[in-house]
PDB file of C-alpha atoms and ligand atoms in Angstrom:
ATOM      1  CA  MET A 942      35.368  18.891 -11.365  1.00 45.00           C
ATOM      2  CA  GLU A 943      32.418  17.116  -9.850  1.00 47.00           C
ATOM      3  CA  THR A 944      30.250  15.368 -12.411  1.00 48.00           C
ATOM      4  CA  HIS A 945      26.630  14.362 -12.056  1.00 51.00           C
ATOM      5  CA  ILE A 946      24.912  11.789 -14.192  1.00 49.00           C
ATOM      6  CA  PHE A 947      21.304  12.702 -14.713  1.00 47.00           C
ATOM      7  CA  LYS A 948      18.734  10.400 -16.220  1.00 50.00           C
ATOM      8  CA  SER A 949      16.235  11.940 -18.598  1.00 49.00           C
ATOM      9  CA  PRO A 950      14.030  13.865 -18.094  1.00 50.00           C
ATOM     10  CA  PRO A 951      16.581  16.318 -16.734  1.00 47.00           C
ATOM     11  CA  VAL A 952      16.469  16.902 -13.023  1.00 46.00           C
ATOM     12  CA  LYS A 953      14.358  19.866 -12.083  1.00 48.00           C
ATOM     13  CA  ILE A 954      13.863  21.328  -8.697  1.00 52.00           C
ATOM     14  CA  GLY A 955      10.474  20.091  -7.600  1.00 72.00           C
ATOM     15  CA  PHE A 956       7.718  18.221  -9.347  1.00 79.00           C
ATOM     16  CA  SER A 957       7.065  19.510 -12.828  1.00 83.00           C
ATOM     17  CA  ASP A 958       5.199  18.614 -15.993  1.00 79.00           C
ATOM     18  CA  ALA A 959       8.453  17.066 -17.235  1.00 84.00           C
ATOM     19  CA  SER A 960       8.464  14.492 -14.423  1.00 93.00           C
ATOM     20  CA  MET A 961       7.906  10.905 -15.504  1.00 96.00           C
ATOM     21  CA  VAL A 962       5.066  10.545 -12.984  1.00 97.00           C
ATOM     22  CA  SER A 963       3.242  13.540 -14.439  1.00 96.00           C
ATOM     23  CA  ARG A 964       0.037  13.312 -16.449  1.00 94.00           C
ATOM     24  CA  ALA A 965       1.479  15.959 -18.736  1.00 93.00           C
ATOM     25  CA  THR A 966       4.214  13.481 -19.726  1.00 95.00           C
ATOM     26  CA  LYS A 967       1.870  10.509 -20.100  1.00 95.00           C
ATOM     27  CA  SER A 968      -1.830  11.226 -20.380  1.00 94.00           C
ATOM     28  CA  ASP A 969      -2.908   7.552 -20.393  1.00 97.00           C
ATOM     29  CA  GLN A 970      -3.709   6.121 -16.988  1.00 98.00           C
ATOM     30  CA  THR A 971      -1.066   3.606 -15.857  1.00 98.00           C
ATOM     31  CA  LEU A 972      -2.497   0.146 -15.284  1.00 98.00           C
ATOM     32  CA  VAL A 973      -0.559  -2.075 -12.913  1.00 98.00           C
ATOM     33  CA  ASN A 974      -1.169  -5.735 -13.616  1.00 98.00           C
ATOM     34  CA  VAL A 975      -0.527  -8.203 -10.825  1.00 98.00           C
ATOM     35  CA  LYS A 976      -1.146 -11.784 -11.929  1.00 98.00           C
ATOM     36  CA  GLY A 977      -4.225 -10.692 -13.870  1.00 97.00           C
ATOM     37  CA  VAL A 978      -5.492  -8.193 -11.276  1.00 98.00           C
ATOM     38  CA  GLU A 979      -5.522  -4.759 -12.869  1.00 98.00           C
ATOM     39  CA  ILE A 980      -5.030  -1.712 -10.644  1.00 98.00           C
ATOM     40  CA  GLY A 981      -5.937   1.654 -12.162  1.00 98.00           C
ATOM     41  CA  GLY A 982      -8.744   0.368 -14.392  1.00 98.00           C
ATOM     42  CA  PRO A 983     -12.527   0.491 -13.873  1.00 98.00           C
ATOM     43  CA  GLU A 984     -12.391  -1.911 -10.925  1.00 98.00           C
ATOM     44  CA  VAL A 985     -11.744  -0.688  -7.380  1.00 99.00           C
ATOM     45  CA  VAL A 986      -9.261  -3.304  -6.193  1.00 99.00           C
ATOM     46  CA  ILE A 987      -9.385  -4.345  -2.561  1.00 99.00           C
ATOM     47  CA  PHE A 988      -6.192  -5.364  -0.779  1.00 99.00           C
ATOM     48  CA  ALA A 989      -6.859  -6.951   2.619  1.00 99.00           C
ATOM     49  CA  GLY A 990      -5.170  -8.991   5.294  1.00 98.00           C
ATOM     50  CA  PRO A 991      -3.496  -8.715   8.659  1.00 98.00           C
ATOM     51  CA  CYS A 992      -1.061  -5.982   9.627  1.00 98.00           C
ATOM     52  CA  ALA A 993       1.564  -8.652  10.303  1.00 98.00           C
ATOM     53  CA  VAL A 994       1.926 -12.291   9.353  1.00 98.00           C
ATOM     54  CA  GLU A 995       1.724 -14.152  12.683  1.00 98.00           C
ATOM     55  CA  SER A 996       1.057 -17.808  11.895  1.00 98.00           C
ATOM     56  CA  GLN A 997      -0.090 -20.096   9.110  1.00 98.00           C
ATOM     57  CA  GLU A 998      -3.531 -20.429  10.690  1.00 98.00           C
ATOM     58  CA  GLN A 999      -3.949 -16.663  11.133  1.00 98.00           C
ATOM     59  CA  LEU A1000      -2.899 -15.904   7.574  1.00 98.00           C
ATOM     60  CA  TYR A1001      -4.864 -18.704   5.942  1.00 98.00           C
ATOM     61  CA  GLU A1002      -8.110 -18.113   7.850  1.00 98.00           C
ATOM     62  CA  THR A1003      -7.941 -14.388   7.148  1.00 98.00           C
ATOM     63  CA  ALA A1004      -6.942 -14.809   3.494  1.00 98.00           C
ATOM     64  CA  ARG A1005      -9.627 -17.290   2.514  1.00 98.00           C
ATOM     65  CA  SER A1006     -12.321 -15.215   4.189  1.00 98.00           C
ATOM     66  CA  VAL A1007     -11.311 -11.885   2.617  1.00 98.00           C
ATOM     67  CA  LYS A1008     -10.997 -13.596  -0.758  1.00 98.00           C
ATOM     68  CA  ALA A1009     -14.513 -15.002  -0.484  1.00 98.00           C
ATOM     69  CA  ASP A1010     -15.757 -11.492   0.296  1.00 98.00           C
ATOM     70  CA  GLY A1011     -14.070  -9.848  -2.704  1.00 98.00           C
ATOM     71  CA  ALA A1012     -10.456  -8.991  -1.821  1.00 98.00           C
ATOM     72  CA  LYS A1013      -8.105  -9.442  -4.796  1.00 98.00           C
ATOM     73  CA  ILE A1014      -4.715  -8.979  -3.101  1.00 98.00           C
ATOM     74  CA  LEU A1015      -3.509 -10.305   0.257  1.00 99.00           C
ATOM     75  CA  ARG A1016      -1.528  -7.971   2.519  1.00 99.00           C
ATOM     76  CA  GLY A1017       0.684  -8.988   5.452  1.00 98.00           C
ATOM     77  CA  GLY A1018       3.924  -7.664   6.891  1.00 98.00           C
ATOM     78  CA  ALA A1019       6.855 -10.001   7.480  1.00 98.00           C
ATOM     79  CA  PHE A1020       9.316  -7.212   8.284  1.00 98.00           C
ATOM     80  CA  LYS A1021       7.482  -4.701  10.463  1.00 98.00           C
ATOM     81  CA  PRO A1022       8.599  -1.108  11.035  1.00 97.00           C
ATOM     82  CA  ARG A1023       7.566  -0.708  14.696  1.00 96.00           C
ATOM     83  CA  THR A1024       7.868   2.527  16.614  1.00 95.00           C
ATOM     84  CA  SER A1025       9.186   0.645  19.659  1.00 97.00           C
ATOM     85  CA  PRO A1026      12.097  -1.800  19.325  1.00 97.00           C
ATOM     86  CA  TYR A1027      10.486  -3.891  22.082  1.00 97.00           C
ATOM     87  CA  LYS A1028       7.357  -4.655  20.072  1.00 97.00           C
ATOM     88  CA  PHE A1029       6.814  -7.576  17.665  1.00 97.00           C
ATOM     89  CA  GLN A1030       9.095  -6.974  14.700  1.00 98.00           C
ATOM     90  CA  GLY A1031       7.485  -9.515  12.357  1.00 98.00           C
ATOM     91  CA  LEU A1032       8.414 -13.093  11.513  1.00 98.00           C
ATOM     92  CA  GLY A1033      10.957 -12.028   8.887  1.00 98.00           C
ATOM     93  CA  GLU A1034      11.854 -14.724   6.395  1.00 98.00           C
ATOM     94  CA  GLU A1035       9.474 -17.211   7.991  1.00 98.00           C
ATOM     95  CA  GLY A1036       6.705 -14.683   7.368  1.00 98.00           C
ATOM     96  CA  LEU A1037       7.699 -14.395   3.720  1.00 98.00           C
ATOM     97  CA  LYS A1038       7.502 -18.177   3.343  1.00 98.00           C
ATOM     98  CA  LEU A1039       4.032 -18.203   4.901  1.00 98.00           C
ATOM     99  CA  LEU A1040       2.946 -15.491   2.463  1.00 98.00           C
ATOM    100  CA  GLY A1041       4.244 -17.628  -0.414  1.00 98.00           C
ATOM    101  CA  LEU A1042       2.421 -20.685   0.884  1.00 98.00           C
ATOM    102  CA  ILE A1043      -0.921 -18.955   1.494  1.00 98.00           C
ATOM    103  CA  SER A1044      -0.693 -17.136  -1.806  1.00 98.00           C
ATOM    104  CA  MET A1045      -0.343 -20.511  -3.505  1.00 98.00           C
ATOM    105  CA  LYS A1046      -3.205 -22.054  -1.502  1.00 98.00           C
ATOM    106  CA  THR A1047      -5.651 -19.200  -2.120  1.00 98.00           C
ATOM    107  CA  GLY A1048      -4.456 -17.912  -5.482  1.00 98.00           C
ATOM    108  CA  LEU A1049      -4.243 -14.378  -4.066  1.00 98.00           C
ATOM    109  CA  PRO A1050      -1.212 -12.294  -5.077  1.00 98.00           C
ATOM    110  CA  VAL A1051       0.584 -10.812  -2.056  1.00 98.00           C
ATOM    111  CA  VAL A1052       1.954  -7.432  -1.035  1.00 99.00           C
ATOM    112  CA  THR A1053       4.510  -7.144   1.751  1.00 98.00           C
ATOM    113  CA  GLU A1054       6.843  -4.463   3.025  1.00 98.00           C
ATOM    114  CA  VAL A1055      10.545  -4.137   2.304  1.00 98.00           C
ATOM    115  CA  MET A1056      12.384  -1.840   4.712  1.00 98.00           C
ATOM    116  CA  ASP A1057      15.991  -2.096   3.636  1.00 98.00           C
ATOM    117  CA  THR A1058      17.939  -2.426   0.396  1.00 98.00           C
ATOM    118  CA  ARG A1059      19.502  -5.620   1.799  1.00 98.00           C
ATOM    119  CA  GLN A1060      16.039  -7.241   1.979  1.00 98.00           C
ATOM    120  CA  VAL A1061      14.975  -6.437  -1.566  1.00 98.00           C
ATOM    121  CA  GLU A1062      16.179  -9.642  -3.211  1.00 98.00           C
ATOM    122  CA  LYS A1063      14.671 -11.945  -0.584  1.00 98.00           C
ATOM    123  CA  VAL A1064      11.346 -10.093  -0.395  1.00 98.00           C
ATOM    124  CA  SER A1065      11.090 -10.110  -4.219  1.00 98.00           C
ATOM    125  CA  GLU A1066      11.249 -13.909  -4.189  1.00 98.00           C
ATOM    126  CA  PHE A1067       7.911 -14.079  -2.376  1.00 98.00           C
ATOM    127  CA  ALA A1068       6.082 -10.800  -2.983  1.00 98.00           C
ATOM    128  CA  ASP A1069       4.014  -9.983  -6.050  1.00 98.00           C
ATOM    129  CA  ILE A1070       4.025  -6.319  -4.985  1.00 99.00           C
ATOM    130  CA  LEU A1071       6.721  -4.790  -2.780  1.00 99.00           C
ATOM    131  CA  GLN A1072       5.519  -2.204  -0.304  1.00 98.00           C
ATOM    132  CA  ILE A1073       7.646   0.776   0.653  1.00 98.00           C
ATOM    133  CA  GLY A1074       6.085   2.074   3.858  1.00 98.00           C
ATOM    134  CA  SER A1075       5.437   5.562   5.106  1.00 98.00           C
ATOM    135  CA  ARG A1076       8.616   5.660   7.175  1.00 98.00           C
ATOM    136  CA  ASN A1077      10.727   4.782   4.156  1.00 98.00           C
ATOM    137  CA  MET A1078       9.185   7.067   1.559  1.00 98.00           C
ATOM    138  CA  HIS A1079      12.291   9.248   1.923  1.00 98.00           C
ATOM    139  CA  ASN A1080      14.718   6.298   1.793  1.00 98.00           C
ATOM    140  CA  TYR A1081      16.261   7.178  -1.556  1.00 98.00           C
ATOM    141  CA  PRO A1082      18.622   4.189  -1.865  1.00 98.00           C
ATOM    142  CA  LEU A1083      15.605   1.912  -1.294  1.00 98.00           C
ATOM    143  CA  LEU A1084      13.527   3.803  -3.866  1.00 98.00           C
ATOM    144  CA  LYS A1085      16.326   3.452  -6.410  1.00 98.00           C
ATOM    145  CA  GLU A1086      16.663  -0.263  -5.712  1.00 98.00           C
ATOM    146  CA  ALA A1087      12.892  -0.655  -6.162  1.00 98.00           C
ATOM    147  CA  GLY A1088      13.269   1.164  -9.456  1.00 98.00           C
ATOM    148  CA  LEU A1089      15.608  -1.526 -10.735  1.00 98.00           C
ATOM    149  CA  LEU A1090      13.036  -4.250 -10.113  1.00 98.00           C
ATOM    150  CA  ARG A1091      10.489  -5.361 -12.662  1.00 96.00           C
ATOM    151  CA  LYS A1092       7.784  -5.858 -10.061  1.00 98.00           C
ATOM    152  CA  PRO A1093       5.018  -3.512  -8.919  1.00 98.00           C
ATOM    153  CA  ILE A1094       5.791  -1.220  -5.991  1.00 99.00           C
ATOM    154  CA  LEU A1095       3.201   0.034  -3.511  1.00 99.00           C
ATOM    155  CA  LEU A1096       4.564   3.358  -2.323  1.00 99.00           C
ATOM    156  CA  LYS A1097       2.943   4.781   0.805  1.00 99.00           C
ATOM    157  CA  ARG A1098       2.920   8.506   1.456  1.00 98.00           C
ATOM    158  CA  GLY A1099       5.353   9.619   4.128  1.00 98.00           C
ATOM    159  CA  MET A1100       3.452  10.704   7.210  1.00 98.00           C
ATOM    160  CA  MET A1101       4.894  14.196   6.873  1.00 98.00           C
ATOM    161  CA  ALA A1102       5.291  14.332   3.103  1.00 98.00           C
ATOM    162  CA  THR A1103       3.687  16.871   0.830  1.00 97.00           C
ATOM    163  CA  ILE A1104       2.074  15.721  -2.409  1.00 96.00           C
ATOM    164  CA  GLU A1105       5.113  17.052  -4.252  1.00 96.00           C
ATOM    165  CA  GLU A1106       7.549  15.080  -2.093  1.00 97.00           C
ATOM    166  CA  PHE A1107       5.387  11.978  -2.514  1.00 98.00           C
ATOM    167  CA  LEU A1108       5.369  12.281  -6.297  1.00 97.00           C
ATOM    168  CA  LEU A1109       9.102  12.914  -6.385  1.00 96.00           C
ATOM    169  CA  ALA A1110       9.648   9.766  -4.312  1.00 98.00           C
ATOM    170  CA  ALA A1111       7.673   7.866  -6.973  1.00 98.00           C
ATOM    171  CA  GLU A1112       9.782   9.620  -9.600  1.00 97.00           C
ATOM    172  CA  TYR A1113      12.882   7.941  -8.119  1.00 98.00           C
ATOM    173  CA  ILE A1114      11.339   4.549  -8.939  1.00 98.00           C
ATOM    174  CA  LEU A1115      10.164   5.426 -12.451  1.00 98.00           C
ATOM    175  CA  ASN A1116      13.430   7.156 -13.190  1.00 96.00           C
ATOM    176  CA  GLN A1117      15.268   3.847 -12.731  1.00 97.00           C
ATOM    177  CA  GLY A1118      12.998   2.097 -15.226  1.00 97.00           C
ATOM    178  CA  ASN A1119      10.197   0.652 -13.096  1.00 98.00           C
ATOM    179  CA  GLU A1120       6.895   2.226 -14.118  1.00 98.00           C
ATOM    180  CA  GLN A1121       4.698  -0.120 -12.107  1.00 98.00           C
ATOM    181  CA  VAL A1122       4.065   2.110  -9.120  1.00 98.00           C
ATOM    182  CA  ILE A1123       0.888   2.332  -7.062  1.00 99.00           C
ATOM    183  CA  LEU A1124       0.546   5.386  -4.807  1.00 98.00           C
ATOM    184  CA  CYS A1125      -1.084   4.971  -1.391  1.00 99.00           C
ATOM    185  CA  GLU A1126      -2.541   7.730   0.792  1.00 99.00           C
ATOM    186  CA  ARG A1127      -2.332   6.485   4.394  1.00 98.00           C
ATOM    187  CA  GLY A1128      -2.869   9.600   6.487  1.00 98.00           C
ATOM    188  CA  ILE A1129      -0.579  12.408   7.507  1.00 98.00           C
ATOM    189  CA  ARG A1130       0.485  13.973  10.808  1.00 98.00           C
ATOM    190  CA  THR A1131      -1.512  17.017  11.793  1.00 98.00           C
ATOM    191  CA  PHE A1132      -2.304  18.697  15.127  1.00 98.00           C
ATOM    192  CA  GLU A1133      -5.279  16.335  15.479  1.00 98.00           C
ATOM    193  CA  THR A1134      -4.838  13.565  18.040  1.00 98.00           C
ATOM    194  CA  SER A1135      -8.277  11.924  18.099  1.00 98.00           C
ATOM    195  CA  THR A1136      -7.282   9.752  15.146  1.00 98.00           C
ATOM    196  CA  ARG A1137      -3.930   8.014  14.583  1.00 98.00           C
ATOM    197  CA  ASN A1138      -3.363  10.082  11.438  1.00 98.00           C
ATOM    198  CA  THR A1139      -5.437  12.520   9.409  1.00 98.00           C
ATOM    199  CA  LEU A1140      -6.532  10.686   6.273  1.00 98.00           C
ATOM    200  CA  ASP A1141      -6.002  13.238   3.528  1.00 98.00           C
ATOM    201  CA  LEU A1142      -8.665  12.228   1.035  1.00 98.00           C
ATOM    202  CA  SER A1143      -8.082  15.404  -0.951  1.00 97.00           C
ATOM    203  CA  ALA A1144      -4.810  13.730  -1.942  1.00 98.00           C
ATOM    204  CA  VAL A1145      -6.797  11.270  -4.087  1.00 98.00           C
ATOM    205  CA  PRO A1146      -8.194  13.708  -6.668  1.00 97.00           C
ATOM    206  CA  MET A1147      -4.994  15.777  -6.467  1.00 96.00           C
ATOM    207  CA  LEU A1148      -2.695  12.810  -7.167  1.00 97.00           C
ATOM    208  CA  LYS A1149      -4.949  11.589  -9.946  1.00 97.00           C
ATOM    209  CA  HIS A1150      -5.003  15.075 -11.420  1.00 95.00           C
ATOM    210  CA  LEU A1151      -1.209  15.420 -11.360  1.00 96.00           C
ATOM    211  CA  SER A1152      -0.187  11.853 -12.133  1.00 97.00           C
ATOM    212  CA  HIS A1153      -1.109   8.874 -14.296  1.00 98.00           C
ATOM    213  CA  LEU A1154      -0.245   6.401 -11.522  1.00 98.00           C
ATOM    214  CA  PRO A1155      -3.001   4.460  -9.738  1.00 98.00           C
ATOM    215  CA  VAL A1156      -3.936   5.737  -6.273  1.00 99.00           C
ATOM    216  CA  ILE A1157      -5.190   3.594  -3.423  1.00 99.00           C
ATOM    217  CA  VAL A1158      -6.177   4.500   0.145  1.00 99.00           C
ATOM    218  CA  ASP A1159      -5.371   2.897   3.506  1.00 99.00           C
ATOM    219  CA  PRO A1160      -8.194   3.809   5.895  1.00 99.00           C
ATOM    220  CA  SER A1161      -6.746   1.517   8.609  1.00 98.00           C
ATOM    221  CA  HIS A1162      -3.523   3.433   9.267  1.00 98.00           C
ATOM    222  CA  GLY A1163      -5.343   6.579   8.178  1.00 98.00           C
ATOM    223  CA  THR A1164      -7.619   6.471  11.207  1.00 98.00           C
ATOM    224  CA  GLY A1165      -6.215   3.856  13.609  1.00 98.00           C
ATOM    225  CA  LEU A1166      -9.799   3.101  14.678  1.00 98.00           C
ATOM    226  CA  ARG A1167     -11.730   0.011  13.584  1.00 98.00           C
ATOM    227  CA  TRP A1168     -15.129   1.699  13.824  1.00 98.00           C
ATOM    228  CA  MET A1169     -14.027   4.529  11.576  1.00 98.00           C
ATOM    229  CA  VAL A1170     -12.520   2.383   8.808  1.00 99.00           C
ATOM    230  CA  PRO A1171     -15.812   1.703   6.926  1.00 99.00           C
ATOM    231  CA  ALA A1172     -16.783   5.375   6.685  1.00 98.00           C
ATOM    232  CA  MET A1173     -13.378   6.413   5.363  1.00 99.00           C
ATOM    233  CA  ALA A1174     -13.151   3.433   3.003  1.00 99.00           C
ATOM    234  CA  LYS A1175     -16.487   4.416   1.439  1.00 99.00           C
ATOM    235  CA  ALA A1176     -15.407   8.061   1.253  1.00 99.00           C
ATOM    236  CA  ALA A1177     -12.163   7.014  -0.479  1.00 99.00           C
ATOM    237  CA  VAL A1178     -14.059   5.150  -3.193  1.00 98.00           C
ATOM    238  CA  ALA A1179     -16.376   8.140  -3.637  1.00 98.00           C
ATOM    239  CA  ALA A1180     -13.284  10.368  -3.977  1.00 98.00           C
ATOM    240  CA  GLY A1181     -12.022   8.258  -6.883  1.00 98.00           C
ATOM    241  CA  ALA A1182      -9.550   5.836  -5.309  1.00 99.00           C
ATOM    242  CA  ASP A1183      -8.456   2.956  -7.557  1.00 99.00           C
ATOM    243  CA  GLY A1184      -8.245   0.630  -4.581  1.00 99.00           C
ATOM    244  CA  LEU A1185      -8.215   0.224  -0.822  1.00 99.00           C
ATOM    245  CA  ILE A1186      -5.810  -1.549   1.502  1.00 99.00           C
ATOM    246  CA  ILE A1187      -7.559  -2.669   4.667  1.00 99.00           C
ATOM    247  CA  GLU A1188      -6.264  -4.464   7.758  1.00 99.00           C
ATOM    248  CA  VAL A1189      -8.351  -7.504   8.641  1.00 99.00           C
ATOM    249  CA  HIS A1190      -7.622 -10.104  11.323  1.00 98.00           C
ATOM    250  CA  TYR A1191      -9.435 -13.336  12.167  1.00 98.00           C
ATOM    251  CA  LYS A1192      -9.075 -12.480  15.877  1.00 98.00           C
ATOM    252  CA  PRO A1193      -8.306  -8.749  16.175  1.00 98.00           C
ATOM    253  CA  GLU A1194      -8.242  -8.902  19.973  1.00 98.00           C
ATOM    254  CA  GLU A1195      -5.279 -11.295  19.759  1.00 98.00           C
ATOM    255  CA  ALA A1196      -3.382  -9.457  16.996  1.00 98.00           C
ATOM    256  CA  LEU A1197       0.322  -8.838  17.641  1.00 98.00           C
ATOM    257  CA  CYS A1198       0.129  -5.572  15.731  1.00 98.00           C
ATOM    258  CA  ASP A1199      -2.605  -3.009  15.033  1.00 98.00           C
ATOM    259  CA  GLY A1200      -5.540  -5.077  16.353  1.00 98.00           C
ATOM    260  CA  GLN A1201      -7.398  -1.876  17.343  1.00 98.00           C
ATOM    261  CA  GLN A1202      -7.688  -0.823  13.712  1.00 98.00           C
ATOM    262  CA  SER A1203      -8.222  -4.269  12.174  1.00 98.00           C
ATOM    263  CA  LEU A1204     -11.672  -5.275  10.978  1.00 99.00           C
ATOM    264  CA  THR A1205     -13.090  -8.647  11.919  1.00 98.00           C
ATOM    265  CA  LEU A1206     -13.814 -11.066   9.074  1.00 98.00           C
ATOM    266  CA  PHE A1207     -17.518 -10.310   9.438  1.00 98.00           C
ATOM    267  CA  GLU A1208     -17.054  -6.538   9.443  1.00 99.00           C
ATOM    268  CA  PHE A1209     -14.925  -6.769   6.294  1.00 99.00           C
ATOM    269  CA  GLY A1210     -17.609  -8.772   4.484  1.00 98.00           C
ATOM    270  CA  GLN A1211     -20.260  -6.207   5.426  1.00 98.00           C
ATOM    271  CA  LEU A1212     -18.040  -3.347   4.321  1.00 99.00           C
ATOM    272  CA  VAL A1213     -17.399  -4.823   0.865  1.00 99.00           C
ATOM    273  CA  LYS A1214     -21.163  -5.051   0.323  1.00 98.00           C
ATOM    274  CA  ASP A1215     -21.468  -1.306   1.061  1.00 98.00           C
ATOM    275  CA  LEU A1216     -18.404  -0.491  -1.037  1.00 98.00           C
ATOM    276  CA  ARG A1217     -20.004  -2.150  -4.064  1.00 98.00           C
ATOM    277  CA  LYS A1218     -22.913   0.301  -3.802  1.00 98.00           C
ATOM    278  CA  VAL A1219     -20.597   3.308  -3.537  1.00 98.00           C
ATOM    279  CA  ALA A1220     -18.480   2.051  -6.444  1.00 98.00           C
ATOM    280  CA  ARG A1221     -21.560   1.701  -8.637  1.00 98.00           C
ATOM    281  CA  ALA A1222     -22.624   5.249  -7.768  1.00 98.00           C
ATOM    282  CA  VAL A1223     -19.325   6.612  -9.101  1.00 98.00           C
ATOM    283  CA  ASP A1224     -19.240   4.392 -12.208  1.00 98.00           C
ATOM    284  CA  ARG A1225     -16.704   1.944 -10.834  1.00 98.00           C
ATOM    285  CA  GLU A1226     -17.040  -1.702  -9.929  1.00 98.00           C
ATOM    286  CA  ILE A1227     -15.954  -4.206  -7.306  1.00 98.00           C
ATOM    287  CA  SER A1228     -16.290  -7.782  -8.554  1.00 92.00           C
TER     288      SER A1228
HETATM  289  C1  PEP B  50       1.687  -1.166   6.858  1.00 89.17           C
HETATM  290  O1  PEP B  50       0.897  -0.979   5.920  1.00 89.17           O
HETATM  291  O2  PEP B  50       1.970  -2.295   7.275  1.00 89.17           O
HETATM  292  C2  PEP B  50       2.335  -0.008   7.502  1.00 89.17           C
HETATM  293  C3  PEP B  50       3.301  -0.162   8.396  1.00 89.17           C
HETATM  294  O3  PEP B  50       1.824   1.168   7.104  1.00 89.17           O
HETATM  295  P1  PEP B  50       2.489   2.609   7.042  1.00 89.17           P
HETATM  296  O4  PEP B  50       3.833   2.443   6.381  1.00 89.17           O
HETATM  297  O5  PEP B  50       1.521   3.386   6.222  1.00 89.17           O
HETATM  298  O6  PEP B  50       2.594   3.094   8.456  1.00 89.17           O
HETATM  299 MN1   MN B  51      -0.512  -1.986  10.534  1.00 89.17          MN
END
C-alpha cells in the first residue's frame, strides 16, 4: 500500500483557511526581519539594485547611490534565468562574492536568486534573502529546500500563476518550517503586448486579505519599461504594498541584462522622493 506522509495542517485540495499562509490561521501580520530591516511593518521597504551583478564598480556605485536615496536592501542576480541560453547568464559564484563584499562595504543586506536546489547552500552563504524567481515558483523541490532554511525567502509570482497557486507555492515553504516568506507580485502574462507583463496590482490587496505574509511589488519586470516604473511603483504603494523591488543601474545603456527597464541613479532618487509622499498619504512611511 502506498503511504503518504502529510505535514499538518492536513493537505487540502487548493488554498483554504487551514493553510499556514492564511490569515484565518494566523491573524497577526508576519514581519520578516533582515538584519534589522523589518518587512511587513509600517515602513514601505525599498529593495533596489541592478538586474545582474556585472562588476565590483557597477555594484558598488549603484549600491551606495540607492542606499543614500533610501533603499534598505540591495538586489542583484548572480545566477540569471535568461530566456535565451546565448545571453549573459550571470557571474555565478563570483557574483555572489561581489554581493558579499558590497554588502559589507555598504551595510546593505542583499537578496539574490537561487535557481536550483544544488545552489541553495552556496547562495545561502552570501544572501540575506534568497529569491525564488517567477520561472521557479512551480519548482517544488526548490520550494521545499527553501523551507528547510532559516533565512527569509522572496517568492515571486509565477508569470502564469493564479493567486491560489502562488499562495500554495508559499505554503510549501512554510510547511517545511520556514515562515519568513515575502510574496512578490511581478506581473503576469496576458494578451497585452505593449508592456513586458501586466502588473496585477489587484494582487496586492487580495494577497494581503488572504494571507499574513508581507507583499512587495516589482514594477520593473511588471512593465519592462523604464518610463513606466515610477507610475506603477507609486500605484503599488497606494495599493498597500509592504515594499518595492526596483532595478537600478549606474549606466543602464551598458547593462548586460534588463537595461531598458532599469532606472538611472538620478531617476531612482527622484522616485523615492515621490514615493515618500504617497506613503504618507496611505499612513505608511519610507525612512
Ligand atoms: C529578477 O528579479 O531578477 C527576475 C529574473 O525576475 P522574475 O523572476 O520576476 O522574472
Ligand atoms: Mn531583471
